């Protein structure tokens, strides 16, 4: 089982315990299948941030190995191209390096250059959803939690990248946040950000459950994915091994449907006033930017 010290080269598609995936220690560019560290200097606009290019073939790139070459974000993306990007909050596996590599490999024609900038959001918490991902994990949803501060990331996508990620987020809808409660670690704030949204959470022993992998301050209890799967296994009186459970969740439609019906009985619906139904997706060039 995987709890802390989850390997960076495995994604939830490799094993459901990995979800939501180990969090990189700093902002980065995902490019050519690996990470290139971004310094995220306070008060500096995104296009002027410094990228440490990696010569390593390892997926961690310059997050783990020395880099002797630096560039600015604008060296890769001119101001015009940056203005076309859409800021989408990543709070589950979409900031897991191996997951990004997997998703971009689904459509090799799509450029995998993606800016992934660490930040924090207030009055929102990342909790378990009452359903299953295709690979057998209990995935994350963004729920209201007044006073909570939660680490999330903004991934900046072009149109083709957004189409690709949308295709991997079936069951979620894209929602809009314009309350400026999402602040990048550089202090930059965008007028609007978007996130994949489901208005339901898993209610376990009367409470929503957060992920230990995701830093933040919250009154909610935290349970590792591996332990949540174990608890589900016990609740449904599954007599096989844990690996058999995972295999059936992935490959046996009737069994999976049975488990999802069980999870639905433990679902609670909510309304999150910070996240509004989407009318139109705005790109960076169409919105205001500021610093806090």
mmCIF file of C-alpha atoms in Angstrom:
data_model
loop_
_atom_site.group_PDB
_atom_site.id
_atom_site.type_symbol
_atom_site.label_atom_id
_atom_site.label_comp_id
_atom_site.label_asym_id
_atom_site.label_seq_id
_atom_site.Cartn_x
_atom_site.Cartn_y
_atom_site.Cartn_z
ATOM 1 C CA UNK A 1 0.000 0.000 0.000
ATOM 2 C CA UNK A 2 1.071 3.560 -0.679
ATOM 3 C CA UNK A 3 0.651 6.304 1.892
ATOM 4 C CA UNK A 4 3.368 8.901 2.448
ATOM 5 C CA UNK A 5 6.471 8.709 0.243
ATOM 6 C CA UNK A 6 4.393 7.875 -2.827
ATOM 7 C CA UNK A 7 6.686 7.398 -5.855
ATOM 8 C CA UNK A 8 6.643 10.240 -8.378
ATOM 9 C CA UNK A 9 6.913 7.917 -11.363
ATOM 10 C CA UNK A 10 3.599 6.163 -10.652
ATOM 11 C CA UNK A 11 0.163 7.576 -11.374
ATOM 12 C CA UNK A 12 -3.272 6.497 -10.135
ATOM 13 C CA UNK A 13 -3.593 4.590 -13.402
ATOM 14 C CA UNK A 14 -0.725 2.401 -12.145
ATOM 15 C CA UNK A 15 -2.250 1.914 -8.689
ATOM 16 C CA UNK A 16 -5.281 3.632 -7.107
ATOM 17 C CA UNK A 17 -3.455 4.223 -3.788
ATOM 18 C CA UNK A 18 -1.329 6.848 -5.550
ATOM 19 C CA UNK A 19 -4.312 9.210 -5.927
ATOM 20 C CA UNK A 20 -4.189 12.208 -5.801
ATOM 21 C CA UNK A 21 -0.458 11.783 -6.334
ATOM 22 C CA UNK A 22 2.630 13.190 -4.591
ATOM 23 C CA UNK A 23 2.742 16.987 -4.700
ATOM 24 C CA UNK A 24 5.846 18.657 -6.168
ATOM 25 C CA UNK A 25 7.606 20.948 -3.694
ATOM 26 C CA UNK A 26 7.524 23.985 -5.975
ATOM 27 C CA UNK A 27 5.866 25.399 -9.049
ATOM 28 C CA UNK A 28 7.060 23.945 -12.340
ATOM 29 C CA UNK A 29 6.673 23.715 -16.078
ATOM 30 C CA UNK A 30 5.665 20.279 -17.283
ATOM 31 C CA UNK A 31 7.387 19.915 -20.637
ATOM 32 C CA UNK A 32 8.684 16.980 -22.671
ATOM 33 C CA UNK A 33 7.440 14.554 -20.023
ATOM 34 C CA UNK A 34 9.259 16.027 -17.015
ATOM 35 C CA UNK A 35 9.249 18.915 -14.558
ATOM 36 C CA UNK A 36 11.261 22.126 -14.865
ATOM 37 C CA UNK A 37 11.270 24.093 -11.615
ATOM 38 C CA UNK A 38 9.865 27.633 -11.419
ATOM 39 C CA UNK A 39 11.143 29.947 -8.689
ATOM 40 C CA UNK A 40 7.761 31.708 -8.206
ATOM 41 C CA UNK A 41 9.283 35.001 -6.998
ATOM 42 C CA UNK A 42 6.942 37.179 -4.939
ATOM 43 C CA UNK A 43 5.468 40.136 -6.801
ATOM 44 C CA UNK A 44 6.713 38.972 -10.206
ATOM 45 C CA UNK A 45 4.140 38.437 -12.982
ATOM 46 C CA UNK A 46 3.864 34.925 -14.355
ATOM 47 C CA UNK A 47 5.521 35.678 -17.694
ATOM 48 C CA UNK A 48 8.657 36.965 -15.916
ATOM 49 C CA UNK A 49 9.099 33.990 -13.592
ATOM 50 C CA UNK A 50 12.359 32.041 -13.934
ATOM 51 C CA UNK A 51 12.321 28.438 -15.196
ATOM 52 C CA UNK A 52 15.206 26.090 -14.367
ATOM 53 C CA UNK A 53 15.559 23.825 -17.384
ATOM 54 C CA UNK A 54 16.388 20.184 -16.794
ATOM 55 C CA UNK A 55 18.809 18.047 -18.778
ATOM 56 C CA UNK A 56 17.818 14.951 -16.801
ATOM 57 C CA UNK A 57 15.537 12.299 -18.272
ATOM 58 C CA UNK A 58 13.943 11.690 -14.859
ATOM 59 C CA UNK A 59 10.318 12.798 -14.504
ATOM 60 C CA UNK A 60 11.292 15.039 -11.548
ATOM 61 C CA UNK A 61 13.678 16.988 -13.773
ATOM 62 C CA UNK A 62 15.052 20.097 -12.076
ATOM 63 C CA UNK A 63 12.795 19.561 -9.066
ATOM 64 C CA UNK A 64 15.343 16.968 -7.972
ATOM 65 C CA UNK A 65 18.449 17.420 -10.140
ATOM 66 C CA UNK A 66 20.757 20.390 -10.698
ATOM 67 C CA UNK A 67 19.944 22.779 -13.485
ATOM 68 C CA UNK A 68 22.497 25.058 -15.129
ATOM 69 C CA UNK A 69 20.219 26.811 -17.631
ATOM 70 C CA UNK A 70 17.427 29.242 -16.881
ATOM 71 C CA UNK A 71 14.855 31.039 -18.969
ATOM 72 C CA UNK A 72 11.838 33.186 -18.347
ATOM 73 C CA UNK A 73 8.338 31.896 -18.974
ATOM 74 C CA UNK A 74 7.997 34.516 -21.702
ATOM 75 C CA UNK A 75 10.951 32.941 -23.536
ATOM 76 C CA UNK A 76 8.738 29.917 -24.134
ATOM 77 C CA UNK A 77 5.438 31.746 -24.469
ATOM 78 C CA UNK A 78 5.343 35.255 -25.795
ATOM 79 C CA UNK A 79 2.867 37.651 -24.246
ATOM 80 C CA UNK A 80 0.381 36.868 -26.996
ATOM 81 C CA UNK A 81 0.457 33.115 -26.396
ATOM 82 C CA UNK A 82 0.215 33.550 -22.623
ATOM 83 C CA UNK A 83 -2.876 35.707 -23.058
ATOM 84 C CA UNK A 84 -4.595 32.778 -24.770
ATOM 85 C CA UNK A 85 -4.099 30.475 -21.769
ATOM 86 C CA UNK A 86 -6.976 29.518 -19.464
ATOM 87 C CA UNK A 87 -6.255 29.276 -15.698
ATOM 88 C CA UNK A 88 -7.664 25.975 -14.410
ATOM 89 C CA UNK A 89 -7.341 24.941 -10.775
ATOM 90 C CA UNK A 90 -5.712 21.531 -10.259
ATOM 91 C CA UNK A 91 -6.581 20.021 -6.896
ATOM 92 C CA UNK A 92 -6.626 16.253 -7.501
ATOM 93 C CA UNK A 93 -4.348 14.242 -9.756
ATOM 94 C CA UNK A 94 -3.864 16.881 -12.455
ATOM 95 C CA UNK A 95 -0.701 18.095 -10.742
ATOM 96 C CA UNK A 96 0.682 14.548 -10.327
ATOM 97 C CA UNK A 97 3.635 14.349 -12.720
ATOM 98 C CA UNK A 98 3.041 10.741 -13.787
ATOM 99 C CA UNK A 99 -0.644 11.507 -14.316
ATOM 100 C CA UNK A 100 0.228 14.446 -16.559
ATOM 101 C CA UNK A 101 2.601 12.255 -18.522
ATOM 102 C CA UNK A 102 -0.140 9.622 -18.918
ATOM 103 C CA UNK A 103 -2.781 12.119 -20.022
ATOM 104 C CA UNK A 104 -0.589 13.841 -22.586
ATOM 105 C CA UNK A 105 0.415 10.456 -23.985
ATOM 106 C CA UNK A 106 -3.258 9.904 -24.819
ATOM 107 C CA UNK A 107 -2.921 12.588 -27.520
ATOM 108 C CA UNK A 108 0.735 12.865 -28.558
ATOM 109 C CA UNK A 109 -0.144 15.626 -31.010
ATOM 110 C CA UNK A 110 -1.047 17.962 -28.131
ATOM 111 C CA UNK A 111 1.833 20.098 -26.844
ATOM 112 C CA UNK A 112 2.582 19.065 -23.241
ATOM 113 C CA UNK A 113 4.043 22.448 -22.220
ATOM 114 C CA UNK A 114 1.943 23.299 -19.153
ATOM 115 C CA UNK A 115 2.575 25.911 -16.469
ATOM 116 C CA UNK A 116 1.732 24.475 -13.033
ATOM 117 C CA UNK A 117 1.839 27.148 -10.337
ATOM 118 C CA UNK A 118 1.343 26.411 -6.658
ATOM 119 C CA UNK A 119 -1.068 28.513 -4.662
ATOM 120 C CA UNK A 120 -3.743 28.421 -1.989
ATOM 121 C CA UNK A 121 -7.476 28.931 -1.803
ATOM 122 C CA UNK A 122 -9.564 29.929 1.182
ATOM 123 C CA UNK A 123 -13.054 28.715 2.144
ATOM 124 C CA UNK A 124 -12.676 25.572 0.038
ATOM 125 C CA UNK A 125 -11.515 22.093 0.986
ATOM 126 C CA UNK A 126 -10.519 19.103 -1.144
ATOM 127 C CA UNK A 127 -12.437 16.009 -0.035
ATOM 128 C CA UNK A 128 -13.390 12.557 -1.243
ATOM 129 C CA UNK A 129 -16.164 12.287 -3.809
ATOM 130 C CA UNK A 130 -18.896 9.602 -3.527
ATOM 131 C CA UNK A 131 -17.934 7.795 -6.732
ATOM 132 C CA UNK A 132 -15.048 5.953 -8.376
ATOM 133 C CA UNK A 133 -12.457 7.005 -10.908
ATOM 134 C CA UNK A 134 -11.939 4.582 -13.829
ATOM 135 C CA UNK A 135 -8.749 3.256 -12.210
ATOM 136 C CA UNK A 136 -10.438 2.418 -8.890
ATOM 137 C CA UNK A 137 -9.604 5.436 -6.735
ATOM 138 C CA UNK A 138 -12.033 7.560 -4.773
ATOM 139 C CA UNK A 139 -11.358 10.913 -6.455
ATOM 140 C CA UNK A 140 -11.424 14.449 -5.101
ATOM 141 C CA UNK A 141 -14.069 17.156 -5.205
ATOM 142 C CA UNK A 142 -13.847 20.777 -4.119
ATOM 143 C CA UNK A 143 -16.258 21.479 -1.269
ATOM 144 C CA UNK A 144 -17.172 24.542 0.811
ATOM 145 C CA UNK A 145 -15.381 24.880 4.143
ATOM 146 C CA UNK A 146 -15.480 28.345 5.689
ATOM 147 C CA UNK A 147 -12.138 29.387 7.132
ATOM 148 C CA UNK A 148 -10.170 26.562 5.539
ATOM 149 C CA UNK A 149 -6.965 27.253 3.610
ATOM 150 C CA UNK A 150 -6.024 24.603 1.074
ATOM 151 C CA UNK A 151 -3.083 24.149 -1.273
ATOM 152 C CA UNK A 152 -4.179 24.028 -4.880
ATOM 153 C CA UNK A 153 -2.441 24.736 -8.166
ATOM 154 C CA UNK A 154 -3.314 26.647 -11.303
ATOM 155 C CA UNK A 155 -2.526 24.940 -14.572
ATOM 156 C CA UNK A 156 -2.473 27.250 -17.560
ATOM 157 C CA UNK A 157 -3.868 25.511 -20.645
ATOM 158 C CA UNK A 158 -4.409 26.325 -24.282
ATOM 159 C CA UNK A 159 -7.552 25.236 -26.137
ATOM 160 C CA UNK A 160 -6.249 21.823 -27.209
ATOM 161 C CA UNK A 161 -4.879 21.041 -23.757
ATOM 162 C CA UNK A 162 -8.201 22.002 -22.190
ATOM 163 C CA UNK A 163 -10.049 19.699 -24.594
ATOM 164 C CA UNK A 164 -7.719 16.850 -23.623
ATOM 165 C CA UNK A 165 -8.091 17.360 -19.868
ATOM 166 C CA UNK A 166 -11.868 17.799 -20.237
ATOM 167 C CA UNK A 167 -12.003 14.384 -21.901
ATOM 168 C CA UNK A 168 -10.311 12.811 -18.863
ATOM 169 C CA UNK A 169 -12.664 14.466 -16.349
ATOM 170 C CA UNK A 170 -15.961 12.794 -17.253
ATOM 171 C CA UNK A 171 -18.632 13.350 -14.622
ATOM 172 C CA UNK A 172 -17.226 16.737 -13.630
ATOM 173 C CA UNK A 173 -18.368 20.096 -14.955
ATOM 174 C CA UNK A 174 -16.191 23.152 -15.342
ATOM 175 C CA UNK A 175 -17.165 25.939 -12.913
ATOM 176 C CA UNK A 176 -15.991 29.533 -12.553
ATOM 177 C CA UNK A 177 -14.613 31.330 -9.503
ATOM 178 C CA UNK A 178 -14.355 35.109 -9.509
ATOM 179 C CA UNK A 179 -14.044 35.810 -5.792
ATOM 180 C CA UNK A 180 -10.241 36.197 -5.913
ATOM 181 C CA UNK A 181 -9.806 33.695 -3.076
ATOM 182 C CA UNK A 182 -7.215 31.775 -5.097
ATOM 183 C CA UNK A 183 -3.720 33.294 -4.761
ATOM 184 C CA UNK A 184 -0.569 32.005 -6.438
ATOM 185 C CA UNK A 185 2.547 31.575 -4.287
ATOM 186 C CA UNK A 186 3.973 34.580 -6.136
ATOM 187 C CA UNK A 187 1.048 36.612 -4.785
ATOM 188 C CA UNK A 188 -0.588 36.969 -8.199
ATOM 189 C CA UNK A 189 -4.374 36.795 -8.454
ATOM 190 C CA UNK A 190 -6.410 36.301 -11.615
ATOM 191 C CA UNK A 191 -9.865 37.786 -12.015
ATOM 192 C CA UNK A 192 -11.301 34.371 -12.869
ATOM 193 C CA UNK A 193 -10.174 30.781 -12.456
ATOM 194 C CA UNK A 194 -11.906 27.544 -13.380
ATOM 195 C CA UNK A 195 -12.148 24.127 -11.751
ATOM 196 C CA UNK A 196 -13.715 20.722 -12.325
ATOM 197 C CA UNK A 197 -16.719 20.511 -10.032
ATOM 198 C CA UNK A 198 -19.186 17.962 -8.649
ATOM 199 C CA UNK A 199 -21.672 19.206 -5.986
ATOM 200 C CA UNK A 200 -21.444 16.026 -3.896
ATOM 201 C CA UNK A 201 -19.014 14.708 -1.297
ATOM 202 C CA UNK A 202 -18.558 11.402 0.476
ATOM 203 C CA UNK A 203 -19.921 11.529 4.017
ATOM 204 C CA UNK A 204 -18.033 9.046 6.195
ATOM 205 C CA UNK A 205 -18.963 8.633 9.860
ATOM 206 C CA UNK A 206 -20.948 11.837 9.471
ATOM 207 C CA UNK A 207 -18.081 13.930 8.093
ATOM 208 C CA UNK A 208 -16.433 14.801 4.827
ATOM 209 C CA UNK A 209 -12.896 13.396 4.606
ATOM 210 C CA UNK A 210 -9.873 15.269 3.282
ATOM 211 C CA UNK A 211 -6.650 13.951 1.730
ATOM 212 C CA UNK A 212 -3.449 13.882 3.858
ATOM 213 C CA UNK A 213 -1.493 14.467 0.626
ATOM 214 C CA UNK A 214 -2.970 17.945 0.204
ATOM 215 C CA UNK A 215 -1.593 20.534 2.670
ATOM 216 C CA UNK A 216 -3.981 22.910 4.360
ATOM 217 C CA UNK A 217 -5.708 23.952 7.537
ATOM 218 C CA UNK A 218 -9.123 22.421 8.155
ATOM 219 C CA UNK A 219 -11.151 20.814 10.962
ATOM 220 C CA UNK A 220 -11.908 17.772 8.809
ATOM 221 C CA UNK A 221 -10.258 14.374 9.417
ATOM 222 C CA UNK A 222 -7.753 13.134 6.831
ATOM 223 C CA UNK A 223 -7.499 9.547 5.569
ATOM 224 C CA UNK A 224 -5.068 8.111 3.008
ATOM 225 C CA UNK A 225 -6.538 6.718 -0.206
ATOM 226 C CA UNK A 226 -5.194 3.258 0.697
ATOM 227 C CA UNK A 227 -7.052 3.325 4.007
ATOM 228 C CA UNK A 228 -10.274 4.618 2.448
ATOM 229 C CA UNK A 229 -10.256 1.694 0.008
ATOM 230 C CA UNK A 230 -9.721 -0.641 2.951
ATOM 231 C CA UNK A 231 -12.660 0.894 4.787
ATOM 232 C CA UNK A 232 -14.893 0.526 1.739
ATOM 233 C CA UNK A 233 -13.756 -3.085 1.410
ATOM 234 C CA UNK A 234 -14.814 -3.775 5.005
ATOM 235 C CA UNK A 235 -18.131 -1.919 4.735
ATOM 236 C CA UNK A 236 -19.257 -3.904 1.697
ATOM 237 C CA UNK A 237 -18.123 -7.187 3.329
ATOM 238 C CA UNK A 238 -15.831 -8.040 0.437
ATOM 239 C CA UNK A 239 -14.219 -11.390 1.224
ATOM 240 C CA UNK A 240 -11.415 -11.320 -1.345
ATOM 241 C CA UNK A 241 -8.007 -9.728 -1.056
ATOM 242 C CA UNK A 242 -7.387 -6.034 -1.398
ATOM 243 C CA UNK A 243 -5.772 -6.481 -4.812
ATOM 244 C CA UNK A 244 -8.779 -8.506 -5.952
ATOM 245 C CA UNK A 245 -10.993 -5.607 -4.893
ATOM 246 C CA UNK A 246 -8.929 -3.182 -6.976
ATOM 247 C CA UNK A 247 -8.968 -5.541 -9.961
ATOM 248 C CA UNK A 248 -12.752 -5.853 -9.842
ATOM 249 C CA UNK A 249 -13.261 -2.121 -9.428
ATOM 250 C CA UNK A 250 -11.320 -1.630 -12.634
ATOM 251 C CA UNK A 251 -12.593 -4.502 -14.756
ATOM 252 C CA UNK A 252 -15.915 -5.857 -13.483
ATOM 253 C CA UNK A 253 -18.686 -3.419 -14.445
ATOM 254 C CA UNK A 254 -21.398 -5.121 -12.361
ATOM 255 C CA UNK A 255 -19.211 -5.158 -9.236
ATOM 256 C CA UNK A 256 -18.142 -1.561 -9.791
ATOM 257 C CA UNK A 257 -21.772 -0.499 -10.146
ATOM 258 C CA UNK A 258 -22.583 -2.268 -6.866
ATOM 259 C CA UNK A 259 -19.826 -0.353 -5.065
ATOM 260 C CA UNK A 260 -20.896 2.960 -6.600
ATOM 261 C CA UNK A 261 -24.464 2.376 -5.402
ATOM 262 C CA UNK A 262 -23.043 1.841 -1.914
ATOM 263 C CA UNK A 263 -21.039 5.077 -2.157
ATOM 264 C CA UNK A 264 -24.111 7.006 -3.331
ATOM 265 C CA UNK A 265 -25.814 6.071 -0.067
ATOM 266 C CA UNK A 266 -23.010 7.947 1.704
ATOM 267 C CA UNK A 267 -23.185 11.059 -0.485
ATOM 268 C CA UNK A 268 -24.078 14.538 0.679
ATOM 269 C CA UNK A 269 -25.029 17.282 -1.736
ATOM 270 C CA UNK A 270 -23.803 20.834 -1.251
ATOM 271 C CA UNK A 271 -23.937 24.241 -2.840
ATOM 272 C CA UNK A 272 -20.629 26.088 -3.112
ATOM 273 C CA UNK A 273 -21.356 29.785 -3.499
ATOM 274 C CA UNK A 274 -17.777 30.518 -4.639
ATOM 275 C CA UNK A 275 -18.063 28.315 -7.733
ATOM 276 C CA UNK A 276 -20.643 29.458 -10.283
ATOM 277 C CA UNK A 277 -22.026 27.649 -13.345
ATOM 278 C CA UNK A 278 -19.993 28.468 -16.409
ATOM 279 C CA UNK A 279 -21.291 30.827 -19.079
ATOM 280 C CA UNK A 280 -18.130 31.587 -21.051
ATOM 281 C CA UNK A 281 -14.491 30.573 -20.633
ATOM 282 C CA UNK A 282 -12.248 33.623 -20.492
ATOM 283 C CA UNK A 283 -8.538 33.525 -21.262
ATOM 284 C CA UNK A 284 -5.859 35.495 -19.413
ATOM 285 C CA UNK A 285 -5.921 38.243 -22.013
ATOM 286 C CA UNK A 286 -9.580 38.896 -21.226
ATOM 287 C CA UNK A 287 -9.225 39.316 -17.457
ATOM 288 C CA UNK A 288 -7.630 41.552 -14.847
ATOM 289 C CA UNK A 289 -4.579 40.513 -12.855
ATOM 290 C CA UNK A 290 -3.340 41.833 -9.523
ATOM 291 C CA UNK A 291 -1.147 41.005 -6.520
ATOM 292 C CA UNK A 292 -1.963 40.399 -2.870
#
